Coordinates of C-alpha atoms and ligand atoms in Angstrom, one line a residue:
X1 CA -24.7 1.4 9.5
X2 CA -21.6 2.2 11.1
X3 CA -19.2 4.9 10.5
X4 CA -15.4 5.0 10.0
X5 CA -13.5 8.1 10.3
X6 CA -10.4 8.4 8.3
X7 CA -7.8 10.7 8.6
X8 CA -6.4 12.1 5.4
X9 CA -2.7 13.6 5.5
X10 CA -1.4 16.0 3.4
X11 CA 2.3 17.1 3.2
X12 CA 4.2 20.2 1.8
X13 CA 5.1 21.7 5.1
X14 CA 6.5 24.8 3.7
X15 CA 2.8 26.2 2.6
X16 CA 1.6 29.2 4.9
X17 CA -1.0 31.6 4.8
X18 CA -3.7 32.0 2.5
X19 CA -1.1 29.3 0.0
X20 CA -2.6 27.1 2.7
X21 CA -6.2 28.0 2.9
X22 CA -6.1 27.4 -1.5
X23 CA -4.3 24.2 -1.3
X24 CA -6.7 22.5 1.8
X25 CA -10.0 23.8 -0.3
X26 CA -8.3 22.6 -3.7
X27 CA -7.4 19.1 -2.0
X28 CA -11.1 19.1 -0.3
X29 CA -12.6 19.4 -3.5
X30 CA -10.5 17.0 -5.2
X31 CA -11.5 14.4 -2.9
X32 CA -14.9 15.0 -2.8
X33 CA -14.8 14.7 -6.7
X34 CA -13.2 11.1 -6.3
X35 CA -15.7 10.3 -4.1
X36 CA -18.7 10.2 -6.5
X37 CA -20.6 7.7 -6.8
X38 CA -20.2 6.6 -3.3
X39 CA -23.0 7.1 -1.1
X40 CA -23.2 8.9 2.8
X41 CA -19.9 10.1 3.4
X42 CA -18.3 13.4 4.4
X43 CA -15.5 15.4 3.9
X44 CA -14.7 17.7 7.0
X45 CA -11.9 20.3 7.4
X46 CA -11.5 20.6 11.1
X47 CA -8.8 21.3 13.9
X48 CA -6.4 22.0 11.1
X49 CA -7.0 18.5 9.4
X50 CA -8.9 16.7 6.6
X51 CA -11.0 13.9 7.8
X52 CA -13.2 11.3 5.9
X53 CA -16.0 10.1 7.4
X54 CA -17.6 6.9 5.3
X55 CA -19.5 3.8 6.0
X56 CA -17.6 0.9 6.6
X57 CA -18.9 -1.2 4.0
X58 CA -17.5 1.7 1.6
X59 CA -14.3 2.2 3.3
X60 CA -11.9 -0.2 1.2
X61 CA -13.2 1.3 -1.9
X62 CA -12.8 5.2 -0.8
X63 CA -9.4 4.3 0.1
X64 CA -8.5 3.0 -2.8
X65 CA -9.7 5.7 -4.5
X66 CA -7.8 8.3 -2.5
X67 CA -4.6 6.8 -3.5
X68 CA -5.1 8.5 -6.1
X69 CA -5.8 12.1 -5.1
X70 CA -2.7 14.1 -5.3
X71 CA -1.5 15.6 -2.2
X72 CA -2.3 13.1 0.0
X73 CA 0.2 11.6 1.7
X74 CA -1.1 8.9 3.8
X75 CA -4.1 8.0 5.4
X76 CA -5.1 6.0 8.9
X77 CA -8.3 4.7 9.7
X78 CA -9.2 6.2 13.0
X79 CA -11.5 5.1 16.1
X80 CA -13.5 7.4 17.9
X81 CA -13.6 6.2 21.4
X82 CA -15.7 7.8 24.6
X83 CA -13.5 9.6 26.5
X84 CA -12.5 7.5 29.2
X85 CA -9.8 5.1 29.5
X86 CA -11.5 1.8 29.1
X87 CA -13.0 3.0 25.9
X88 CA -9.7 4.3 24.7
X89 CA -8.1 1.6 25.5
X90 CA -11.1 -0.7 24.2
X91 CA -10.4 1.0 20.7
X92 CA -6.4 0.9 20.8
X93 CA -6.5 -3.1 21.4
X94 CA -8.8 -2.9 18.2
X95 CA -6.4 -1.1 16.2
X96 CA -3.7 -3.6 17.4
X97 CA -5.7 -6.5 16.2
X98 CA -6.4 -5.1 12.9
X99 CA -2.7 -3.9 12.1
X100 CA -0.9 -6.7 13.6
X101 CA -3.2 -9.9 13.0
X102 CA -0.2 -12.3 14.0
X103 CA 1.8 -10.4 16.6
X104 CA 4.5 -7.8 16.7
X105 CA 5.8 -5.2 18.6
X106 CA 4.0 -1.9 19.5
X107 CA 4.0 1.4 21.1
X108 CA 1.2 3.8 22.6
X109 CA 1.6 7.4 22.6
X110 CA -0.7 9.6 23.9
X111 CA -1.3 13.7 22.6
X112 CA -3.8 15.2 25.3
X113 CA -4.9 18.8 23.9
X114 CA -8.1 18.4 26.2
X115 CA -6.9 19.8 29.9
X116 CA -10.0 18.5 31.5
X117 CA -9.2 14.6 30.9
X118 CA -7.6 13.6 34.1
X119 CA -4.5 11.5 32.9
X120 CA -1.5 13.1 31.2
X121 CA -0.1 11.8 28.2
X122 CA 2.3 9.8 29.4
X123 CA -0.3 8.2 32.2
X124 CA -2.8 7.9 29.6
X125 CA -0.3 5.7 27.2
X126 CA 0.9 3.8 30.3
X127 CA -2.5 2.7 31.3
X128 CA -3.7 1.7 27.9
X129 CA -0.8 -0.6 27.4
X130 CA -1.5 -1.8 30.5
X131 CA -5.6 -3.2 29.4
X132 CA -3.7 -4.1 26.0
X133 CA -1.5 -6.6 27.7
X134 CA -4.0 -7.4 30.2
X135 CA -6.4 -8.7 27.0
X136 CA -3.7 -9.9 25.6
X137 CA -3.2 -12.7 28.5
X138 CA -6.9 -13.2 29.0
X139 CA -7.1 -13.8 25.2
X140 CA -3.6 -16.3 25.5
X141 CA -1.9 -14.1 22.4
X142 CA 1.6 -13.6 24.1
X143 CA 3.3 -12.9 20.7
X144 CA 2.9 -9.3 21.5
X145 CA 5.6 -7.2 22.8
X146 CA 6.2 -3.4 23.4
X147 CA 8.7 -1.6 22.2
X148 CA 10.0 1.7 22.6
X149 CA 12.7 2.9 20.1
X150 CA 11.6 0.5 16.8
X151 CA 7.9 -0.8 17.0
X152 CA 5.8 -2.1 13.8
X153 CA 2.8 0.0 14.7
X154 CA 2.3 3.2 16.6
X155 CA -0.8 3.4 18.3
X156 CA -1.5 6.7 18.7
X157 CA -3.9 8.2 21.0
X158 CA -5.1 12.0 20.4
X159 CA -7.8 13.1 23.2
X160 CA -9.1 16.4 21.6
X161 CA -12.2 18.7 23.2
X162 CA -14.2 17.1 20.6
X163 CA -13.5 13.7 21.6
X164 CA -10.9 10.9 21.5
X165 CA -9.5 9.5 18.6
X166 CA -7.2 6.3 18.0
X167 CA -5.2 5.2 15.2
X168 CA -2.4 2.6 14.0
X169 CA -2.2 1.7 10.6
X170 CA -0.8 4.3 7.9
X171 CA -1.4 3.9 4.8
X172 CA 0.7 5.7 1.8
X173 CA -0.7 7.7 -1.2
X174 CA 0.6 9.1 -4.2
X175 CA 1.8 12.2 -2.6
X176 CA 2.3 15.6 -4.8
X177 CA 0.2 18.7 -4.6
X178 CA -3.3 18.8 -5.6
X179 CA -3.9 18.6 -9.7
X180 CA -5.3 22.2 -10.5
X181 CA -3.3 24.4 -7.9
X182 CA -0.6 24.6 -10.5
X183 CA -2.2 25.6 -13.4
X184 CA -3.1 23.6 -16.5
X185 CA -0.6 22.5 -19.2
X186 CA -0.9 20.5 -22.6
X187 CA 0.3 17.3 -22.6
X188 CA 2.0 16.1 -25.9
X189 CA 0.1 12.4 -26.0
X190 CA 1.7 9.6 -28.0
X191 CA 0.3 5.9 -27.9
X192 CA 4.2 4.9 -26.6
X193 CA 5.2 4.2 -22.6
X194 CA 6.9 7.5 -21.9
X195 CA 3.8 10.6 -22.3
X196 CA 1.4 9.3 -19.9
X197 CA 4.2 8.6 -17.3
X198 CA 4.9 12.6 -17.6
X199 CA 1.2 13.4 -17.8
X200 CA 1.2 12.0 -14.6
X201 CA 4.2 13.8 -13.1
X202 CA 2.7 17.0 -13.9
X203 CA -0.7 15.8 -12.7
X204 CA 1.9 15.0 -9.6
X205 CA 3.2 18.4 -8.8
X206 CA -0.6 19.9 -9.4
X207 CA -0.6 21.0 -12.8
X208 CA -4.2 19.9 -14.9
X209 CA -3.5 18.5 -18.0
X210 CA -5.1 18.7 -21.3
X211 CA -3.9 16.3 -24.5
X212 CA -3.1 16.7 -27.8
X213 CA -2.5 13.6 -30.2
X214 CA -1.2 13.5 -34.1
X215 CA -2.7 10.9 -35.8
X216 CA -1.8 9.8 -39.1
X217 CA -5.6 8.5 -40.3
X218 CA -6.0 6.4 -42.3
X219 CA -2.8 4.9 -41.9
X220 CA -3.0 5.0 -38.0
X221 CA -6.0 2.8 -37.5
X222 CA -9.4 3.1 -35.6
X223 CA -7.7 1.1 -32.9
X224 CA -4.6 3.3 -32.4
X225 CA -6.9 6.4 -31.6
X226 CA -8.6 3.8 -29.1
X227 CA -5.7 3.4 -26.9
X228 CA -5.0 7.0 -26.7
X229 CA -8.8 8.0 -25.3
X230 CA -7.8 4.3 -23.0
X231 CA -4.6 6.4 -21.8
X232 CA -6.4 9.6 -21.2
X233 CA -9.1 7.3 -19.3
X234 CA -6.6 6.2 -16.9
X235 CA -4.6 9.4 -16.7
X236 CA -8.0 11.2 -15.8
X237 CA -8.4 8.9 -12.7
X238 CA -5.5 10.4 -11.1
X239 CA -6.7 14.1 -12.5
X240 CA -10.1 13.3 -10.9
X241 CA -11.5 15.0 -13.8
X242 CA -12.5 14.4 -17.5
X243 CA -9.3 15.0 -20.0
X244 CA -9.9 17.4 -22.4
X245 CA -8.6 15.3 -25.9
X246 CA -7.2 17.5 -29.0
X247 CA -7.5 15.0 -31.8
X248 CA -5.0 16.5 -34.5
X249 CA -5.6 15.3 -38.3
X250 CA -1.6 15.2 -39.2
X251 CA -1.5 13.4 -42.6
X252 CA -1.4 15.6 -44.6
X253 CA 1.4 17.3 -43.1
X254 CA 3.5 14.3 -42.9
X255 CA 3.1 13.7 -46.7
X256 CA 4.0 17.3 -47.0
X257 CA 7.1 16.9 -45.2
X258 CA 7.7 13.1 -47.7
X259 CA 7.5 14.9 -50.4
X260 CA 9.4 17.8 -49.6
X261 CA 12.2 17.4 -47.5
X262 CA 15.0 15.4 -47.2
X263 CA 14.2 12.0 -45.2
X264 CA 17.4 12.1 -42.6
X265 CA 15.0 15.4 -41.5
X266 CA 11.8 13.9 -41.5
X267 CA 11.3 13.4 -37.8
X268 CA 13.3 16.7 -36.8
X269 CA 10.8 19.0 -38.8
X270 CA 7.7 16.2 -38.2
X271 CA 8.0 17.2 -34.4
X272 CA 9.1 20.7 -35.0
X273 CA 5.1 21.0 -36.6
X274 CA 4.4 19.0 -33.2
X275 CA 5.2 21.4 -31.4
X276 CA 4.1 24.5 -33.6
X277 CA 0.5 22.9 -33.4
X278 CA 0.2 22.1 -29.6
X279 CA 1.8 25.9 -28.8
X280 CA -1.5 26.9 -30.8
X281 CA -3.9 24.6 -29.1
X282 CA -2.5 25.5 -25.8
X283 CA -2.9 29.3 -26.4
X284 CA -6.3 29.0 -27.1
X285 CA -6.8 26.6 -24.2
X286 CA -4.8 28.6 -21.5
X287 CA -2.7 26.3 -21.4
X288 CA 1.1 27.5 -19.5
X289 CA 3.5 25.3 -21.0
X290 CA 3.6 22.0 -23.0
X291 CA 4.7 18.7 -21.3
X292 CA 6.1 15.7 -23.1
X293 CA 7.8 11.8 -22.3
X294 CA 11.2 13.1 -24.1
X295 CA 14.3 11.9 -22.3
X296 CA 17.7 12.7 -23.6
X297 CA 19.5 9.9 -25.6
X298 CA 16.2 7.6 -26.0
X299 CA 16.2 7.7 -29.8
X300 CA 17.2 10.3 -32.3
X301 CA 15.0 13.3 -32.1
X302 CA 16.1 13.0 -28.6
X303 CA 19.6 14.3 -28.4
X304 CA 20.3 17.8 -27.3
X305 CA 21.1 19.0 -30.3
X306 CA 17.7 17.9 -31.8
X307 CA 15.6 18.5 -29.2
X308 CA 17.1 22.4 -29.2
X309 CA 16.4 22.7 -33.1
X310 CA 12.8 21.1 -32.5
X311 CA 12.5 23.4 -29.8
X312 CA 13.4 26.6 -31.5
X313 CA 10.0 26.3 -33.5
X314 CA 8.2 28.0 -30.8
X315 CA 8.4 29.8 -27.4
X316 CA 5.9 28.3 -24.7
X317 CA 7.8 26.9 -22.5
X318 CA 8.2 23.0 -22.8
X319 CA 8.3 20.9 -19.6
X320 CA 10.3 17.3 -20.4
X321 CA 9.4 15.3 -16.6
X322 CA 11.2 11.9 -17.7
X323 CA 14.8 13.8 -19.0
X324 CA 16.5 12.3 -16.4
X325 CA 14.8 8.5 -16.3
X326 CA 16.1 5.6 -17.4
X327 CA 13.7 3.8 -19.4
X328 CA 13.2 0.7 -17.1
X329 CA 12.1 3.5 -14.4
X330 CA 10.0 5.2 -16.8
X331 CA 8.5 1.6 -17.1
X332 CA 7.9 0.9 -13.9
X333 CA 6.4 3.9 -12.9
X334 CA 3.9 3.4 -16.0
X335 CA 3.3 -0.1 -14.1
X336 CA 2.2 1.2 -11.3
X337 CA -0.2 4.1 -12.5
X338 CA -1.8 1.6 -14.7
X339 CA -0.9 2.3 -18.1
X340 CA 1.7 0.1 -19.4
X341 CA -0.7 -2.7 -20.5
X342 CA -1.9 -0.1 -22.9
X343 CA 0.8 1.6 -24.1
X344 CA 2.4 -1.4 -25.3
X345 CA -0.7 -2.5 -27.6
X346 CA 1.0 -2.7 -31.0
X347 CA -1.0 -0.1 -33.1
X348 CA 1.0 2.1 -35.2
X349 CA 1.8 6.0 -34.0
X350 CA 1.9 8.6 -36.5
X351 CA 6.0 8.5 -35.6
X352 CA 6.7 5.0 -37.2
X353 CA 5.1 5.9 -40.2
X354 CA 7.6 7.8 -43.1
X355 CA 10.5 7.1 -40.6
X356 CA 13.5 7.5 -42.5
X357 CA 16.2 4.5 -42.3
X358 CA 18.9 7.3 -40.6
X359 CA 17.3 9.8 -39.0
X360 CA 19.8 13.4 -38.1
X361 CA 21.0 12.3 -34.9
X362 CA 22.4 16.2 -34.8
X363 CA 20.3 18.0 -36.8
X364 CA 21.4 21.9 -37.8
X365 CA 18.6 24.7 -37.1
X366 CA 19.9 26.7 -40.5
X367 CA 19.5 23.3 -42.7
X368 CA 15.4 22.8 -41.2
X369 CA 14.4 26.4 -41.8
X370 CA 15.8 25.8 -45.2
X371 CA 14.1 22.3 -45.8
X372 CA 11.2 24.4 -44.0
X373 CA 11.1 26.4 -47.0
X374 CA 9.5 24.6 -49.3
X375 CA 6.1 23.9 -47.3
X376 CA 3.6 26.7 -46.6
X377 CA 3.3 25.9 -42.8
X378 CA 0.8 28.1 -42.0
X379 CA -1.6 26.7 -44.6
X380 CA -0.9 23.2 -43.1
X381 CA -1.2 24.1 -39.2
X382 CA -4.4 25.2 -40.8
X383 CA -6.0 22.9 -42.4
X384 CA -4.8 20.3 -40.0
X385 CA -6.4 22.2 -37.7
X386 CA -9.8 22.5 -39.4
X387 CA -9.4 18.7 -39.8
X388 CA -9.2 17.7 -36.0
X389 CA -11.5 17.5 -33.4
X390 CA -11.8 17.9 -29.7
X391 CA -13.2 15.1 -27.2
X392 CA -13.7 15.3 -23.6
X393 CA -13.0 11.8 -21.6
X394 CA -13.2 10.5 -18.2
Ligands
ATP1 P1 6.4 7.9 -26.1 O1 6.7 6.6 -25.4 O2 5.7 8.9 -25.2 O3 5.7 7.7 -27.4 P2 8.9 7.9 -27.4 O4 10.0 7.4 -26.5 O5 8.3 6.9 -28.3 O6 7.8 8.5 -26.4 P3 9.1 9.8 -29.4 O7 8.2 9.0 -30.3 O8 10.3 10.5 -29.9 O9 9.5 9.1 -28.1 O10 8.2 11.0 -28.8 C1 8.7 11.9 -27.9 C2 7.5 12.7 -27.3 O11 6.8 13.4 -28.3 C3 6.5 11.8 -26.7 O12 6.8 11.4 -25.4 C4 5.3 12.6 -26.8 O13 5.2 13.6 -25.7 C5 5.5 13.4 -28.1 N1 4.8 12.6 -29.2 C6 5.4 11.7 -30.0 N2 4.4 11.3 -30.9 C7 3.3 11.9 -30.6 C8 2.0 11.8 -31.2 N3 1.6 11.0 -32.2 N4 1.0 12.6 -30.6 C9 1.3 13.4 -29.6 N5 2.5 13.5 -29.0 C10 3.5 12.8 -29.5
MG2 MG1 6.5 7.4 -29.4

């Protein structure tokens, strides 16, 4: 079985010091946890860079699964050639064929750490393109060409004491920092298009996520709770870990609220319990901050003045990822993580359900608390609480 070496890149060029060390060993272990399953292959940290070495059968699939490990930024396939020209140049014709099947333009460039190797760079390059183009017309491909200032692939050539490595083809990733380096945060998890897209923009800048979702049983269904353990599924392929689920058991509350206040402030006090809840759950989780898919202007409990009056019901700070999205960028980045098919399954969130006919578009703090009044919230946080349940998924 043959090997293929990969070479992992990670950016974040302003990390230094023992930041460094922490973020390489974080991103290390990350990838080796996306890795499971897959059988003989190895993670090395050496000469200051993150290398995968797998079997090529295996190698489509581990790439695919690095794409999405946070923090990497792009990956190239690498060829570990004897060090001597022909070899070298063996491999870099190779790497031409694979990344340019049909012709192009290309360009060698040559980094010589290794002293003892008797070419420079710039000879070393020279004479490679010279074999390329010397294949080339033995093999009659002449829609090849080099170029120096724009080509389509770089074939880079890196001769190292170790040995001599060649590469072309780069291939990007999702970027970010590795999830974990930043902490862990609670992520306010609806069934609706916008919370998983921030999920996975915390997830992005390295934060772990846990979830917490209000569901209205028995009038949210058995198949509304589905799609949220589908959507922590797929947000816990990018965590590389299981999500940890809080399940909350928020009907009674909502009827609480029915009965007690007036409708137009239904949602406002409805999210301000939200809120009150998940600040609970996250303190007893360790969790930093909450994160939720509000944007300002999307619907009514989303304006500044409501958000500010839902907001004043606690004091962990709460992390909104998606304020400045439009919604059609919201949706396409929930395309391309994978969890728009899901998130537009038509089962009923907690939030449709009681929904006034005009909700406060700019609800007053003073005229809540008042409202607030009438419920014992304390006595419903608890028994909501003794009603929900915890599930880990992934
Ligand atoms: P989403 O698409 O995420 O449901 P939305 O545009 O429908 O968002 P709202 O329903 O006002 O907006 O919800 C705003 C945010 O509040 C959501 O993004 C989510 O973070 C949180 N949220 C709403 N409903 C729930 C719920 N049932 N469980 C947990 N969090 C919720
Ligand atoms: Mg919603």
């Amino acid at each position: 079985m043959t090997k293929q070496l990969i070479l992992i890149r990670y950016g974040e060029l302003g990390l230094k010091g023992k930041n460094r060390h922490l973020f390489i060993g974080r991103l290390a272990n990350n990838i080796r946890a996306a890795l499971k399953g897959l059988t003989d292959w190895q993670v090395k940290v050496t000469w200051g860079r993150l290398w995968l070495e797998v079997s090529k059968e295996q190698m489509a699939t581990a790439i695919a699964r690095l794409q999405h490990v946070f923090g990497i930024y792009s990956l190239s396939p690498v060829l570990e050639a004897d060090k001597e020209i022909t070899s070298i140049a063996e491999c870099a014709y190779a790497v031409l064929l694979q990344a340019l099947p049909l012709g192009g333009t290309f360009k060698v460039e040559t980094r010589r750490t290794d002293k003892t190797f008797p070419l420079t760079s710039p000879d070393t390059s020279r004479a490679v393109a010279n074999i390329i183009f010397d294949k080339l017309e033995a093999e009659h491909k002449a829609e090849y060409d080099a170029d120096m200032h724009h080509p389509q692939v770089m074939i880079n050539i890196e001769i190292r004491a170790e040995g001599a490595f060649v590469y072309g083809e780069t291939i990007p990733c999702a970027g970010g920092l590795p999830v974990g380096c930043g902490g862990k945060a609670l992520l306010l998890l609806s069934g609706g298009i916008d919370s998983p897209v921030a999920g996975w923009m915390a997830m992005k800048r390295g934060v772990a996520i846990e979830a917490i979702h209000f569901h209205s049983f028995p009038f949210t269904g058995e198949k509304a709770k589905e799609k949220v353990y589908e959507l922590c599924k797929i947000l816990s392929g990018w965590q590389g870990a299981p999500i940890r689920l809080h399940m909350i058991h928020f009907t009674e509350i909502q009827k609480a609220i029915y009965a007690n206040c007036d409708a137009e402030y239904g949602i406002t006090i409805m999210r301000r319990f939200m809120y009150r809840i998940a600040e609970k759950i996250a303190s007893q989780r360790h969790c930093l901050a909450l994160y939720t898919g509000e944007s300002v202007g999307q619907v009514a409990s989303q304006t500044l003045e409501s958000l500010s009056v839902i907001n004043d019901a606690i004091h962990i700070p709460v992390l909104r990822p998606l304020i400045g999205m439009d919604k059609e960028e919201i949706m396409d980045r929930a395309k391309q993580i994978g969890s728009f098919e899901t998130s537009i399954l038509p089962y009923e969130d907690c939030c449709t359900l009681f929904l006034p006919q005009y909700p406060k578009i700019r609800p007053v703090l003073a005229e809540a608390e008042e409202m607030e009044k009438k419920l014992d919230i304390e006595a419903l946080i608890a028994d909501a609480l003794s009603k929900s349940e915890m599930k880990t998924i992934g």
